[in-house]
XYZ file of C-alpha atoms in Angstrom:
239
model
C 20.174 8.311 -2.543
C 17.655 10.124 -4.740
C 14.311 10.922 -3.112
C 12.375 9.006 -5.793
C 14.293 5.861 -4.887
C 13.148 6.242 -1.268
C 9.474 6.973 -1.969
C 8.757 4.721 -4.945
C 6.433 1.882 -3.982
C 6.567 2.743 -0.265
C 3.404 2.751 1.849
C 2.962 4.994 4.899
C 0.220 4.372 7.458
C -1.076 7.495 9.222
C -2.815 6.778 12.546
C -4.378 10.087 13.555
C -7.820 10.777 15.013
C -8.067 14.251 13.470
C -9.414 13.439 9.997
C -8.307 16.766 8.492
C -4.747 16.320 9.735
C -4.603 12.711 8.507
C -5.926 13.663 5.066
C -3.516 16.598 4.758
C -0.496 14.460 5.639
C -1.684 11.780 3.187
C -1.966 14.419 0.446
C 1.594 15.632 0.966
C 2.941 12.075 1.076
C 1.198 11.149 -2.181
C 2.656 14.226 -3.846
C 6.093 12.790 -3.053
C 5.211 9.421 -4.561
C 4.226 7.529 -1.430
C 1.128 5.410 -1.049
C -0.793 6.435 2.056
C -3.278 4.656 4.319
C -5.171 6.399 7.118
C -6.801 5.217 10.336
C -8.652 7.415 12.817
C -8.505 5.202 15.900
C -5.926 2.936 17.485
C -7.631 -0.394 16.879
C -8.056 0.229 13.153
C -4.506 1.516 12.902
C -3.109 -1.651 14.432
C -5.318 -3.796 12.196
C -4.153 -1.981 9.050
C -0.512 -2.291 10.116
C -0.903 -6.047 10.605
C -2.744 -6.526 7.316
C -0.835 -4.269 4.931
C 2.618 -4.087 6.549
C 3.426 -0.471 5.704
C 6.989 0.733 5.248
C 6.531 3.404 7.912
C 3.888 4.386 10.493
C 3.052 7.967 11.515
C 1.474 7.503 14.925
C -0.443 10.023 17.035
C -0.153 9.391 20.771
C -3.625 10.501 21.852
C -6.017 8.138 20.078
C -9.401 6.595 20.853
C -9.661 2.862 21.638
C -5.892 2.266 21.777
C -3.370 5.016 22.466
C -0.146 5.477 20.566
C 1.993 4.043 23.350
C 0.167 0.697 23.225
C 0.177 0.605 19.433
C 3.922 1.200 19.385
C 4.451 -1.615 21.900
C 2.418 -4.027 19.788
C 4.067 -2.949 16.554
C 7.466 -3.651 18.057
C 6.347 -7.157 19.007
C 5.546 -8.035 15.398
C 7.942 -5.964 13.283
C 10.686 -3.379 13.025
C 8.606 -0.989 10.918
C 9.873 2.599 11.394
C 7.568 4.767 13.547
C 7.303 8.543 13.736
C 5.278 9.677 16.754
C 3.030 12.755 16.765
C 2.038 14.556 19.946
C 0.733 17.916 21.121
C 3.089 17.740 24.101
C 6.731 18.758 23.928
C 7.928 17.271 27.180
C 11.278 15.508 27.320
C 9.802 12.569 29.234
C 7.389 11.883 26.353
C 10.166 12.019 23.771
C 12.367 9.698 25.816
C 9.489 7.290 26.467
C 8.580 7.184 22.781
C 12.151 6.545 21.681
C 12.546 3.907 24.390
C 9.517 2.068 23.035
C 11.191 1.962 19.650
C 9.959 5.083 17.836
C 12.391 6.355 15.203
C 11.446 10.034 15.394
C 9.167 12.401 17.298
C 7.212 15.388 15.900
C 5.370 17.938 18.030
C 2.067 19.475 16.927
C 1.444 21.819 15.259
C 3.865 20.774 12.542
C 4.594 21.537 8.912
C 3.412 18.724 6.587
C 6.483 19.373 4.427
C 8.763 18.904 7.414
C 6.966 15.710 8.377
C 7.384 14.300 4.859
C 11.083 15.233 4.975
C 11.391 13.332 8.260
C 9.624 10.315 6.722
C 12.138 10.283 3.882
C 15.071 10.688 6.285
C 13.873 7.838 8.506
C 13.379 5.516 5.545
C 16.840 6.324 4.248
C 18.498 5.210 7.442
C 16.122 2.455 8.527
C 16.487 -1.217 7.762
C 14.101 -2.210 4.973
C 10.908 -3.423 6.624
C 9.365 -4.979 3.569
C 11.254 -6.058 0.475
C 9.961 -7.798 -2.591
C 8.471 -10.385 -2.792
C 6.719 -9.379 0.418
C 5.410 -6.019 -0.680
C 1.824 -4.998 -1.211
C 0.685 -3.315 -4.416
C -2.014 -0.743 -3.650
C -4.079 0.744 -6.475
C -7.316 2.547 -5.643
C -9.225 0.258 -3.286
C -7.391 -2.845 -4.510
C -4.523 -4.374 -2.519
C -2.499 -7.294 -3.822
C -0.134 -8.948 -1.339
C 2.691 -10.546 -3.345
C 3.981 -12.615 -0.435
C 0.659 -14.018 0.713
C -0.664 -14.109 -2.865
C -3.874 -12.589 -1.556
C -6.242 -9.920 -2.847
C -8.413 -7.436 -0.975
C -10.953 -5.289 -2.811
C -12.701 -2.570 -0.815
C -11.409 -4.243 2.405
C -12.946 -7.569 1.354
C -10.866 -10.702 0.734
C -11.297 -12.026 -2.802
C -10.273 -15.507 -3.932
C -8.324 -15.848 -7.180
C -7.393 -18.847 -9.279
C -3.701 -19.274 -10.023
C -4.053 -17.882 -13.550
C -6.143 -14.930 -12.395
C -3.554 -14.078 -9.761
C -0.663 -14.286 -12.237
C -2.440 -12.014 -14.705
C -3.426 -9.463 -12.075
C 0.082 -9.403 -10.616
C 1.617 -8.781 -14.049
C -0.812 -5.953 -14.810
C -0.609 -4.265 -11.398
C 3.185 -4.359 -11.226
C 3.423 -2.083 -14.256
C 0.315 0.128 -14.262
C -0.207 1.930 -17.545
C 1.800 -0.561 -19.598
C -0.098 -2.096 -22.502
C 0.345 -5.880 -22.489
C -0.335 -7.867 -25.631
C -2.297 -11.077 -25.251
C 0.836 -13.031 -26.124
C 2.775 -11.304 -23.335
C 0.070 -12.152 -20.827
C -0.063 -15.749 -22.078
C 3.659 -15.984 -21.386
C 2.943 -15.131 -17.741
C 0.276 -17.840 -17.507
C 2.187 -20.496 -19.425
C 5.904 -19.628 -19.264
C 8.224 -21.224 -21.783
C 5.325 -22.641 -23.793
C 4.154 -25.028 -21.082
C 0.822 -25.368 -22.864
C -0.507 -24.753 -26.347
C -3.349 -22.271 -26.049
C -4.999 -19.539 -28.068
C -4.691 -15.919 -27.019
C -8.446 -15.633 -26.376
C -7.868 -17.608 -23.176
C -6.546 -14.325 -21.786
C -9.882 -12.659 -22.575
C -11.713 -15.299 -20.547
C -9.465 -14.804 -17.512
C -9.680 -11.008 -17.796
C -13.471 -11.251 -17.872
C -13.441 -13.277 -14.659
C -10.988 -10.861 -13.023
C -13.209 -7.908 -13.857
C -16.150 -9.573 -12.145
C -14.041 -9.874 -9.002
C -12.409 -6.431 -8.829
C -14.618 -4.005 -10.760
C -17.707 -2.326 -9.308
C -19.238 -2.550 -12.787
C -17.501 -5.212 -14.921
C -19.254 -3.966 -18.076
C -17.679 -0.524 -17.531
C -14.266 -1.350 -16.050
C -12.166 1.307 -14.306
C -9.043 -0.744 -13.590
C -8.411 -3.308 -16.350
C -8.987 -1.618 -19.688
C -9.037 -3.152 -23.153
C -6.643 -1.694 -25.707
C -8.401 -2.513 -28.935
C -6.433 -4.770 -31.254
C -3.557 -5.158 -28.783
C -4.427 -6.364 -25.295
C -4.930 -4.854 -21.846
C -3.568 -2.322 -19.383
C -4.121 -1.603 -15.696
C -5.041 1.986 -14.799
C -2.939 3.520 -12.021
C -5.063 5.023 -9.252
C -4.310 6.652 -5.919
C -4.908 4.412 -2.888
C -8.134 5.077 -1.017
Protein backbone atom coordinates (compact mmCIF):
# COMPACT_ATOMS: atom_id res chain seq x y z
CA UNK A 1 0.00 0.00 0.00
CA UNK A 2 1.41 3.39 -0.97
CA UNK A 3 1.98 5.83 1.89
CA UNK A 4 -0.29 8.47 0.30
CA UNK A 5 -3.17 5.99 0.38
CA UNK A 6 -2.66 5.57 4.13
CA UNK A 7 -2.35 9.27 5.02
CA UNK A 8 -4.85 10.88 2.66
CA UNK A 9 -7.83 12.25 4.56
CA UNK A 10 -6.72 10.69 7.86
CA UNK A 11 -6.89 12.68 11.10
CA UNK A 12 -4.51 12.08 14.02
CA UNK A 13 -5.23 13.42 17.50
CA UNK A 14 -2.14 14.23 19.59
CA UNK A 15 -2.80 14.34 23.34
CA UNK A 16 0.39 15.72 24.85
CA UNK A 17 0.83 18.31 27.61
CA UNK A 18 4.16 19.58 26.24
CA UNK A 19 2.99 22.13 23.67
CA UNK A 20 6.31 22.14 21.78
CA UNK A 21 6.30 18.36 21.43
CA UNK A 22 2.65 18.32 20.32
CA UNK A 23 3.24 21.05 17.73
CA UNK A 24 6.37 19.34 16.39
CA UNK A 25 4.60 16.00 15.96
CA UNK A 26 1.66 17.77 14.28
CA UNK A 27 4.08 19.47 11.86
CA UNK A 28 5.67 16.18 10.82
CA UNK A 29 2.27 14.51 10.42
CA UNK A 30 0.97 17.32 8.21
CA UNK A 31 4.06 17.05 6.03
CA UNK A 32 3.03 13.45 5.34
CA UNK A 33 -0.51 14.48 4.40
CA UNK A 34 -2.28 13.85 7.69
CA UNK A 35 -4.66 16.24 9.37
CA UNK A 36 -3.63 16.81 12.98
CA UNK A 37 -5.49 17.91 16.11
CA UNK A 38 -3.77 18.67 19.41
CA UNK A 39 -4.89 18.67 23.03
CA UNK A 40 -2.73 19.57 26.02
CA UNK A 41 -4.71 17.91 28.80
CA UNK A 42 -6.60 14.66 29.20
CA UNK A 43 -10.12 16.06 29.42
CA UNK A 44 -9.78 18.06 26.21
CA UNK A 45 -8.17 15.11 24.47
CA UNK A 46 -11.08 12.84 25.33
CA UNK A 47 -13.57 15.51 24.27
CA UNK A 48 -11.86 15.97 20.89
CA UNK A 49 -11.74 12.21 20.34
CA UNK A 50 -15.48 11.92 21.02
CA UNK A 51 -16.35 14.88 18.81
CA UNK A 52 -14.08 14.41 15.80
CA UNK A 53 -13.45 10.65 15.82
CA UNK A 54 -9.83 10.69 14.65
CA UNK A 55 -8.32 7.80 12.73
CA UNK A 56 -5.53 7.42 15.29
CA UNK A 57 -4.65 8.86 18.72
CA UNK A 58 -1.11 9.61 19.93
CA UNK A 59 -1.51 9.57 23.70
CA UNK A 60 0.95 10.72 26.37
CA UNK A 61 0.59 8.84 29.65
CA UNK A 62 1.42 11.66 32.07
CA UNK A 63 -1.28 14.28 31.50
CA UNK A 64 -3.09 16.83 33.65
CA UNK A 65 -6.77 16.31 34.54
CA UNK A 66 -6.98 12.78 33.10
CA UNK A 67 -3.96 10.54 32.62
CA UNK A 68 -3.31 8.46 29.54
CA UNK A 69 -4.34 5.21 31.20
CA UNK A 70 -7.85 6.52 31.91
CA UNK A 71 -8.19 8.07 28.46
CA UNK A 72 -7.23 4.78 26.84
CA UNK A 73 -9.81 2.93 28.95
CA UNK A 74 -12.54 5.36 27.93
CA UNK A 75 -11.52 5.33 24.28
CA UNK A 76 -11.79 1.56 24.24
CA UNK A 77 -15.31 1.77 25.64
CA UNK A 78 -16.50 3.88 22.71
CA UNK A 79 -14.35 2.83 19.75
CA UNK A 80 -11.53 0.76 18.32
CA UNK A 81 -9.50 3.79 17.23
CA UNK A 82 -5.78 2.87 17.07
CA UNK A 83 -3.71 4.32 19.95
CA UNK A 84 0.02 4.92 20.16
CA UNK A 85 1.15 5.63 23.73
CA UNK A 86 3.98 8.02 24.62
CA UNK A 87 5.88 7.81 27.89
CA UNK A 88 9.17 8.90 29.45
CA UNK A 89 9.42 5.51 31.17
CA UNK A 90 10.78 2.42 29.47
CA UNK A 91 9.63 -0.18 31.95
CA UNK A 92 8.22 -3.47 30.71
CA UNK A 93 5.28 -3.27 33.12
CA UNK A 94 4.17 0.02 31.52
CA UNK A 95 4.41 -1.41 28.02
CA UNK A 96 2.46 -4.51 28.99
CA UNK A 97 -0.17 -2.46 30.83
CA UNK A 98 -0.61 -0.13 27.87
CA UNK A 99 -0.96 -2.98 25.39
CA UNK A 100 -3.37 -4.76 27.73
CA UNK A 101 -5.58 -1.68 27.80
CA UNK A 102 -5.74 -1.81 24.03
CA UNK A 103 -2.88 0.42 22.84
CA UNK A 104 -1.55 -0.54 19.41
CA UNK A 105 2.02 0.67 19.91
CA UNK A 106 4.27 2.21 22.55
CA UNK A 107 6.95 4.91 22.04
CA UNK A 108 9.44 5.99 24.70
CA UNK A 109 10.57 9.61 25.05
CA UNK A 110 12.73 11.13 23.75
CA UNK A 111 11.75 9.95 20.29
CA UNK A 112 12.34 10.88 16.68
CA UNK A 113 9.28 12.58 15.11
CA UNK A 114 10.09 10.78 11.85
CA UNK A 115 10.04 7.43 13.62
CA UNK A 116 6.76 8.28 15.31
CA UNK A 117 5.17 9.19 11.96
CA UNK A 118 6.47 5.91 10.50
CA UNK A 119 4.83 4.05 13.39
CA UNK A 120 1.55 5.93 12.79
CA UNK A 121 1.59 4.83 9.16
CA UNK A 122 2.43 1.24 10.11
CA UNK A 123 -0.37 1.07 12.68
CA UNK A 124 -2.92 2.47 10.24
CA UNK A 125 -1.86 -0.03 7.60
CA UNK A 126 -2.59 -2.98 9.83
CA UNK A 127 -5.49 -1.60 11.85
CA UNK A 128 -9.15 -2.05 11.07
CA UNK A 129 -10.55 1.15 9.56
CA UNK A 130 -11.97 3.21 12.41
CA UNK A 131 -13.86 5.68 10.31
CA UNK A 132 -14.95 5.13 6.73
CA UNK A 133 -17.01 7.36 4.52
CA UNK A 134 -19.74 8.48 5.01
CA UNK A 135 -18.70 8.86 8.64
CA UNK A 136 -15.56 10.89 8.13
CA UNK A 137 -14.94 14.46 9.13
CA UNK A 138 -13.59 17.01 6.66
CA UNK A 139 -11.25 19.43 8.44
CA UNK A 140 -10.16 22.64 6.71
CA UNK A 141 -8.64 25.43 8.78
CA UNK A 142 -10.94 25.91 11.77
CA UNK A 143 -13.93 24.40 9.94
CA UNK A 144 -15.03 20.81 10.58
CA UNK A 145 -17.82 19.18 8.60
CA UNK A 146 -19.06 15.82 9.90
CA UNK A 147 -20.50 13.91 6.93
CA UNK A 148 -22.24 11.30 9.07
CA UNK A 149 -23.88 13.67 11.52
CA UNK A 150 -24.34 16.33 8.83
CA UNK A 151 -23.06 18.86 11.33
CA UNK A 152 -20.73 21.85 11.10
CA UNK A 153 -18.35 23.32 13.66
CA UNK A 154 -16.59 26.63 13.02
CA UNK A 155 -13.93 27.70 15.51
CA UNK A 156 -15.26 25.01 17.93
CA UNK A 157 -18.78 26.44 17.68
CA UNK A 158 -21.73 24.45 16.30
CA UNK A 159 -23.31 26.15 13.30
CA UNK A 160 -26.74 25.28 11.90
CA UNK A 161 -27.10 24.83 8.15
CA UNK A 162 -30.13 24.50 5.90
CA UNK A 163 -30.24 21.43 3.69
CA UNK A 164 -29.12 23.36 0.61
CA UNK A 165 -26.32 25.12 2.48
CA UNK A 166 -25.04 21.79 3.77
CA UNK A 167 -25.13 20.18 0.32
CA UNK A 168 -23.21 23.07 -1.22
CA UNK A 169 -20.60 23.17 1.54
CA UNK A 170 -20.10 19.41 1.39
CA UNK A 171 -19.55 19.52 -2.38
CA UNK A 172 -17.03 22.35 -2.11
CA UNK A 173 -15.12 20.96 0.88
CA UNK A 174 -14.82 17.45 -0.55
CA UNK A 175 -12.74 18.75 -3.44
CA UNK A 176 -10.85 21.82 -2.19
CA UNK A 177 -9.33 23.86 -4.99
CA UNK A 178 -11.74 22.60 -7.64
CA UNK A 179 -13.64 25.34 -9.46
CA UNK A 180 -17.35 24.49 -9.56
CA UNK A 181 -19.60 26.17 -12.10
CA UNK A 182 -22.95 27.41 -10.87
CA UNK A 183 -24.64 24.71 -12.94
CA UNK A 184 -22.55 22.01 -11.25
CA UNK A 185 -23.50 23.32 -7.83
CA UNK A 186 -27.16 23.54 -8.84
CA UNK A 187 -26.98 19.86 -9.76
CA UNK A 188 -25.97 19.10 -6.17
CA UNK A 189 -28.91 21.10 -4.79
CA UNK A 190 -31.48 19.85 -7.29
CA UNK A 191 -30.24 16.53 -8.71
CA UNK A 192 -31.76 15.29 -11.94
CA UNK A 193 -33.59 18.57 -12.53
CA UNK A 194 -35.90 18.23 -9.53
CA UNK A 195 -36.68 21.94 -9.75
CA UNK A 196 -36.43 24.65 -12.37
CA UNK A 197 -34.22 27.38 -10.95
CA UNK A 198 -31.81 30.03 -12.15
CA UNK A 199 -28.11 29.74 -11.39
CA UNK A 200 -28.16 32.90 -9.24
CA UNK A 201 -29.85 30.82 -6.54
CA UNK A 202 -26.37 29.44 -5.89
CA UNK A 203 -25.10 32.97 -5.24
CA UNK A 204 -27.77 33.48 -2.59
CA UNK A 205 -26.85 30.25 -0.78
CA UNK A 206 -23.13 31.00 -1.02
CA UNK A 207 -23.75 34.43 0.50
CA UNK A 208 -25.54 32.84 3.45
CA UNK A 209 -22.80 30.23 3.86
CA UNK A 210 -20.14 32.93 3.98
CA UNK A 211 -21.97 34.68 6.79
CA UNK A 212 -21.85 31.44 8.77
CA UNK A 213 -18.26 30.30 8.18
CA UNK A 214 -16.20 33.37 7.31
CA UNK A 215 -14.74 35.76 9.89
CA UNK A 216 -15.34 38.55 7.37
CA UNK A 217 -17.95 37.56 4.76
CA UNK A 218 -17.10 40.59 2.60
CA UNK A 219 -13.49 39.34 2.38
CA UNK A 220 -13.87 35.55 2.31
CA UNK A 221 -10.91 33.25 2.97
CA UNK A 222 -12.60 29.89 2.35
CA UNK A 223 -15.26 30.16 -0.37
CA UNK A 224 -13.86 32.26 -3.20
CA UNK A 225 -15.61 33.56 -6.29
CA UNK A 226 -14.09 32.62 -9.64
CA UNK A 227 -15.29 35.45 -11.82
CA UNK A 228 -17.49 34.37 -14.71
CA UNK A 229 -17.43 30.70 -13.66
CA UNK A 230 -18.49 29.90 -10.11
CA UNK A 231 -16.81 29.11 -6.79
CA UNK A 232 -14.00 27.16 -5.17
CA UNK A 233 -13.10 26.22 -1.61
CA UNK A 234 -9.57 27.10 -0.47
CA UNK A 235 -7.66 24.23 1.14
CA UNK A 236 -6.19 25.18 4.52
CA UNK A 237 -4.28 23.31 7.20
CA UNK A 238 -6.37 22.34 10.25
CA UNK A 239 -5.90 24.55 13.28
